[in-house]
Amino acid sequence: MTMALAEKTCVPCRGGVPPLEREQAEAFLANVQDWDLCDDVHRIERRFLFANFREALNFVTAVSELADAEGHHPDVSFGWGYVTVSLHTKKIKGLHENDFIIAAIIDRLFDLPRG
């Protein structure tokens, strides 16, 4: 299903949609390796490791371009050799399928050769 998630695009989320319940979030989480459920199932997060600061910065740039294209913007922090990405849907104050779609696409970006 990771491939299926990575093939999707985010759909605009309007307020009033309930956030995912724990069981639903765990089912999606099973398809995005290395992401963790946080804040009582209100967000997901993953830390990516890199060889140096430049690789981390390049990854942040790629994630920001993806976020703008999808209209779904994660919280990102980075430093020498790491990037932490945190996802949740702000309009519903919790998780939505869109968060897992972006996570799967970010995983795909991370798996691209760096050079």
PDB file of N, CA and C in Angstrom, residues 5-61:
ATOM      1  N   LEU A   5      -0.145   4.726  -1.681  1.00  0.00           N
ATOM      2  CA  LEU A   5      -0.171   6.035  -1.033  1.00  0.00           C
ATOM      3  C   LEU A   5       0.711   7.026  -1.782  1.00  0.00           C
ATOM      4  N   ALA A   6       1.899   6.599  -2.166  1.00  0.00           N
ATOM      5  CA  ALA A   6       2.837   7.491  -2.851  1.00  0.00           C
ATOM      6  C   ALA A   6       2.339   7.895  -4.232  1.00  0.00           C
ATOM      7  N   GLU A   7       1.410   7.146  -4.794  1.00  0.00           N
ATOM      8  CA  GLU A   7       0.853   7.468  -6.107  1.00  0.00           C
ATOM      9  C   GLU A   7      -0.300   8.465  -6.013  1.00  0.00           C
ATOM     10  N   LYS A   8      -0.821   8.664  -4.820  1.00  0.00           N
ATOM     11  CA  LYS A   8      -1.956   9.570  -4.633  1.00  0.00           C
ATOM     12  C   LYS A   8      -1.484  11.010  -4.496  1.00  0.00           C
ATOM     13  N   THR A   9      -2.422  11.922  -4.601  1.00  0.00           N
ATOM     14  CA  THR A   9      -2.154  13.327  -4.295  1.00  0.00           C
ATOM     15  C   THR A   9      -3.126  13.745  -3.195  1.00  0.00           C
ATOM     16  N   CYS A  10      -2.756  14.764  -2.483  1.00  0.00           N
ATOM     17  CA  CYS A  10      -3.608  15.247  -1.400  1.00  0.00           C
ATOM     18  C   CYS A  10      -4.881  15.857  -1.956  1.00  0.00           C
ATOM     19  N   VAL A  11      -5.959  15.625  -1.237  1.00  0.00           N
ATOM     20  CA  VAL A  11      -7.223  16.265  -1.572  1.00  0.00           C
ATOM     21  C   VAL A  11      -7.430  17.396  -0.573  1.00  0.00           C
ATOM     22  N   PRO A  12      -7.972  18.512  -1.000  1.00  0.00           N
ATOM     23  CA  PRO A  12      -8.182  19.609  -0.055  1.00  0.00           C
ATOM     24  C   PRO A  12      -9.034  19.152   1.125  1.00  0.00           C
ATOM     25  N   CYS A  13      -8.563  19.452   2.309  1.00  0.00           N
ATOM     26  CA  CYS A  13      -9.283  19.071   3.525  1.00  0.00           C
ATOM     27  C   CYS A  13      -9.968  20.293   4.092  1.00  0.00           C
ATOM     28  N   ARG A  14     -11.244  20.195   4.245  1.00  0.00           N
ATOM     29  CA  ARG A  14     -12.006  21.288   4.819  1.00  0.00           C
ATOM     30  C   ARG A  14     -12.278  20.965   6.282  1.00  0.00           C
ATOM     31  N   GLY A  15     -12.481  21.962   7.071  1.00  0.00           N
ATOM     32  CA  GLY A  15     -12.813  21.742   8.472  1.00  0.00           C
ATOM     33  C   GLY A  15     -14.078  20.921   8.603  1.00  0.00           C
ATOM     34  N   GLY A  16     -14.282  20.361   9.766  1.00  0.00           N
ATOM     35  CA  GLY A  16     -15.472  19.572  10.009  1.00  0.00           C
ATOM     36  C   GLY A  16     -15.295  18.094   9.735  1.00  0.00           C
ATOM     37  N   VAL A  17     -14.174  17.719   9.133  1.00  0.00           N
ATOM     38  CA  VAL A  17     -13.874  16.309   8.902  1.00  0.00           C
ATOM     39  C   VAL A  17     -13.203  15.777  10.168  1.00  0.00           C
ATOM     40  N   PRO A  18     -13.676  14.670  10.702  1.00  0.00           N
ATOM     41  CA  PRO A  18     -13.041  14.178  11.926  1.00  0.00           C
ATOM     42  C   PRO A  18     -11.643  13.620  11.634  1.00  0.00           C
ATOM     43  N   PRO A  19     -10.709  13.810  12.576  1.00  0.00           N
ATOM     44  CA  PRO A  19      -9.395  13.213  12.395  1.00  0.00           C
ATOM     45  C   PRO A  19      -9.488  11.691  12.486  1.00  0.00           C
ATOM     46  N   LEU A  20      -8.480  11.027  11.984  1.00  0.00           N
ATOM     47  CA  LEU A  20      -8.451   9.565  12.024  1.00  0.00           C
ATOM     48  C   LEU A  20      -8.457   9.057  13.463  1.00  0.00           C
ATOM     49  N   GLU A  21      -9.151   7.975  13.674  1.00  0.00           N
ATOM     50  CA  GLU A  21      -9.103   7.273  14.957  1.00  0.00           C
ATOM     51  C   GLU A  21      -7.813   6.464  15.011  1.00  0.00           C
ATOM     52  N   ARG A  22      -7.430   6.012  16.201  1.00  0.00           N
ATOM     53  CA  ARG A  22      -6.181   5.271  16.378  1.00  0.00           C
ATOM     54  C   ARG A  22      -6.077   4.085  15.415  1.00  0.00           C
ATOM     55  N   GLU A  23      -7.112   3.267  15.314  1.00  0.00           N
ATOM     56  CA  GLU A  23      -7.060   2.085  14.442  1.00  0.00           C
ATOM     57  C   GLU A  23      -6.822   2.474  12.987  1.00  0.00           C
ATOM     58  N   GLN A  24      -7.496   3.530  12.536  1.00  0.00           N
ATOM     59  CA  GLN A  24      -7.311   3.986  11.160  1.00  0.00           C
ATOM     60  C   GLN A  24      -5.879   4.485  10.955  1.00  0.00           C
ATOM     61  N   ALA A  25      -5.376   5.278  11.898  1.00  0.00           N
ATOM     62  CA  ALA A  25      -4.015   5.810  11.793  1.00  0.00           C
ATOM     63  C   ALA A  25      -2.985   4.678  11.808  1.00  0.00           C
ATOM     64  N   GLU A  26      -3.192   3.691  12.653  1.00  0.00           N
ATOM     65  CA  GLU A  26      -2.261   2.566  12.717  1.00  0.00           C
ATOM     66  C   GLU A  26      -2.268   1.762  11.422  1.00  0.00           C
ATOM     67  N   ALA A  27      -3.424   1.643  10.781  1.00  0.00           N
ATOM     68  CA  ALA A  27      -3.498   0.937   9.497  1.00  0.00           C
ATOM     69  C   ALA A  27      -2.692   1.677   8.432  1.00  0.00           C
ATOM     70  N   PHE A  28      -2.818   3.001   8.366  1.00  0.00           N
ATOM     71  CA  PHE A  28      -2.020   3.789   7.425  1.00  0.00           C
ATOM     72  C   PHE A  28      -0.540   3.750   7.805  1.00  0.00           C
ATOM     73  N   LEU A  29      -0.261   3.826   9.096  1.00  0.00           N
ATOM     74  CA  LEU A  29       1.126   3.840   9.578  1.00  0.00           C
ATOM     75  C   LEU A  29       1.874   2.581   9.169  1.00  0.00           C
ATOM     76  N   ALA A  30       1.184   1.468   9.096  1.00  0.00           N
ATOM     77  CA  ALA A  30       1.815   0.209   8.694  1.00  0.00           C
ATOM     78  C   ALA A  30       2.396   0.290   7.286  1.00  0.00           C
ATOM     79  N   ASN A  31       1.971   1.289   6.523  1.00  0.00           N
ATOM     80  CA  ASN A  31       2.410   1.433   5.137  1.00  0.00           C
ATOM     81  C   ASN A  31       3.484   2.488   4.929  1.00  0.00           C
ATOM     82  N   VAL A  32       3.878   3.162   5.995  1.00  0.00           N
ATOM     83  CA  VAL A  32       4.970   4.143   5.914  1.00  0.00           C
ATOM     84  C   VAL A  32       5.982   3.801   7.008  1.00  0.00           C
ATOM     85  N   GLN A  33       6.993   3.066   6.626  1.00  0.00           N
ATOM     86  CA  GLN A  33       7.993   2.585   7.570  1.00  0.00           C
ATOM     87  C   GLN A  33       8.722   3.745   8.237  1.00  0.00           C
ATOM     88  N   ASP A  34       9.107   3.539   9.467  1.00  0.00           N
ATOM     89  CA  ASP A  34       9.959   4.459  10.224  1.00  0.00           C
ATOM     90  C   ASP A  34       9.267   5.734  10.690  1.00  0.00           C
ATOM     91  N   TRP A  35       7.976   5.876  10.462  1.00  0.00           N
ATOM     92  CA  TRP A  35       7.226   7.014  10.994  1.00  0.00           C
ATOM     93  C   TRP A  35       6.617   6.588  12.324  1.00  0.00           C
ATOM     94  N   ASP A  36       6.487   7.526  13.235  1.00  0.00           N
ATOM     95  CA  ASP A  36       5.927   7.246  14.553  1.00  0.00           C
ATOM     96  C   ASP A  36       4.659   8.064  14.770  1.00  0.00           C
ATOM     97  N   LEU A  37       3.688   7.450  15.451  1.00  0.00           N
ATOM     98  CA  LEU A  37       2.510   8.182  15.903  1.00  0.00           C
ATOM     99  C   LEU A  37       2.906   8.975  17.141  1.00  0.00           C
ATOM    100  N   CYS A  38       2.513  10.233  17.191  1.00  0.00           N
ATOM    101  CA  CYS A  38       2.877  11.102  18.310  1.00  0.00           C
ATOM    102  C   CYS A  38       1.658  11.864  18.817  1.00  0.00           C
ATOM    103  N   ASP A  39       1.791  12.415  19.996  1.00  0.00           N
ATOM    104  CA  ASP A  39       0.757  13.279  20.577  1.00  0.00           C
ATOM    105  C   ASP A  39      -0.623  12.624  20.574  1.00  0.00           C
ATOM    106  N   ASP A  40      -0.673  11.410  21.107  1.00  0.00           N
ATOM    107  CA  ASP A  40      -1.946  10.690  21.211  1.00  0.00           C
ATOM    108  C   ASP A  40      -2.677  10.628  19.868  1.00  0.00           C
ATOM    109  N   VAL A  41      -1.949  10.225  18.834  1.00  0.00           N
ATOM    110  CA  VAL A  41      -2.467  10.011  17.479  1.00  0.00           C
ATOM    111  C   VAL A  41      -2.916  11.315  16.815  1.00  0.00           C
ATOM    112  N   HIS A  42      -2.230  12.409  17.096  1.00  0.00           N
ATOM    113  CA  HIS A  42      -2.557  13.674  16.449  1.00  0.00           C
ATOM    114  C   HIS A  42      -1.554  14.074  15.379  1.00  0.00           C
ATOM    115  N   ARG A  43      -0.404  13.381  15.309  1.00  0.00           N
ATOM    116  CA  ARG A  43       0.581  13.672  14.269  1.00  0.00           C
ATOM    117  C   ARG A  43       1.490  12.475  14.085  1.00  0.00           C
ATOM    118  N   ILE A  44       2.205  12.482  12.957  1.00  0.00           N
ATOM    119  CA  ILE A  44       3.240  11.478  12.704  1.00  0.00           C
ATOM    120  C   ILE A  44       4.557  12.208  12.495  1.00  0.00           C
ATOM    121  N   GLU A  45       5.642  11.508  12.786  1.00  0.00           N
ATOM    122  CA  GLU A  45       6.954  12.136  12.695  1.00  0.00           C
ATOM    123  C   GLU A  45       7.998  11.104  12.301  1.00  0.00           C
ATOM    124  N   ARG A  46       9.003  11.574  11.574  1.00  0.00           N
ATOM    125  CA  ARG A  46      10.133  10.729  11.202  1.00  0.00           C
ATOM    126  C   ARG A  46      11.402  11.569  11.179  1.00  0.00           C
ATOM    127  N   ARG A  47      12.487  10.967  11.618  1.00  0.00           N
ATOM    128  CA  ARG A  47      13.802  11.601  11.568  1.00  0.00           C
ATOM    129  C   ARG A  47      14.598  10.906  10.469  1.00  0.00           C
ATOM    130  N   PHE A  48      15.142  11.696   9.561  1.00  0.00           N
ATOM    131  CA  PHE A  48      15.953  11.210   8.445  1.00  0.00           C
ATOM    132  C   PHE A  48      17.408  11.577   8.721  1.00  0.00           C
ATOM    133  N   LEU A  49      18.321  10.655   8.448  1.00  0.00           N
ATOM    134  CA  LEU A  49      19.743  10.899   8.695  1.00  0.00           C
ATOM    135  C   LEU A  49      20.504  11.054   7.384  1.00  0.00           C
ATOM    136  N   PHE A  50      21.495  11.967   7.405  1.00  0.00           N
ATOM    137  CA  PHE A  50      22.285  12.300   6.223  1.00  0.00           C
ATOM    138  C   PHE A  50      23.761  12.358   6.589  1.00  0.00           C
ATOM    139  N   ALA A  51      24.598  12.348   5.571  1.00  0.00           N
ATOM    140  CA  ALA A  51      26.047  12.347   5.776  1.00  0.00           C
ATOM    141  C   ALA A  51      26.581  13.718   6.191  1.00  0.00           C
ATOM    142  N   ASN A  52      25.824  14.789   5.887  1.00  0.00           N
ATOM    143  CA  ASN A  52      26.337  16.124   6.181  1.00  0.00           C
ATOM    144  C   ASN A  52      25.202  17.148   6.145  1.00  0.00           C
ATOM    145  N   PHE A  53      25.550  18.386   6.395  1.00  0.00           N
ATOM    146  CA  PHE A  53      24.575  19.471   6.440  1.00  0.00           C
ATOM    147  C   PHE A  53      23.969  19.730   5.064  1.00  0.00           C
ATOM    148  N   ARG A  54      24.790  19.719   4.021  1.00  0.00           N
ATOM    149  CA  ARG A  54      24.318  20.023   2.664  1.00  0.00           C
ATOM    150  C   ARG A  54      23.246  19.029   2.219  1.00  0.00           C
ATOM    151  N   GLU A  55      23.468  17.725   2.471  1.00  0.00           N
ATOM    152  CA  GLU A  55      22.461  16.727   2.094  1.00  0.00           C
ATOM    153  C   GLU A  55      21.153  16.960   2.849  1.00  0.00           C
ATOM    154  N   ALA A  56      21.261  17.296   4.127  1.00  0.00           N
ATOM    155  CA  ALA A  56      20.056  17.573   4.919  1.00  0.00           C
ATOM    156  C   ALA A  56      19.316  18.782   4.351  1.00  0.00           C
ATOM    157  N   LEU A  57      20.051  19.840   4.035  1.00  0.00           N
ATOM    158  CA  LEU A  57      19.445  21.047   3.469  1.00  0.00           C
ATOM    159  C   LEU A  57      18.793  20.760   2.117  1.00  0.00           C
ATOM    160  N   ASN A  58      19.446  19.989   1.280  1.00  0.00           N
ATOM    161  CA  ASN A  58      18.869  19.632  -0.024  1.00  0.00           C
ATOM    162  C   ASN A  58      17.568  18.855   0.144  1.00  0.00           C
ATOM    163  N   PHE A  59      17.523  17.973   1.146  1.00  0.00           N
ATOM    164  CA  PHE A  59      16.308  17.214   1.410  1.00  0.00           C
ATOM    165  C   PHE A  59      15.184  18.147   1.882  1.00  0.00           C
ATOM    166  N   VAL A  60      15.515  19.100   2.742  1.00  0.00           N
ATOM    167  CA  VAL A  60      14.522  20.072   3.198  1.00  0.00           C
ATOM    168  C   VAL A  60      13.952  20.830   1.999  1.00  0.00           C
ATOM    169  N   THR A  61      14.806  21.208   1.070  1.00  0.00           N
ATOM    170  CA  THR A  61      14.350  21.910  -0.130  1.00  0.00           C
ATOM    171  C   THR A  61      13.398  21.034  -0.938  1.00  0.00           C
TER     172      THR A  61
END
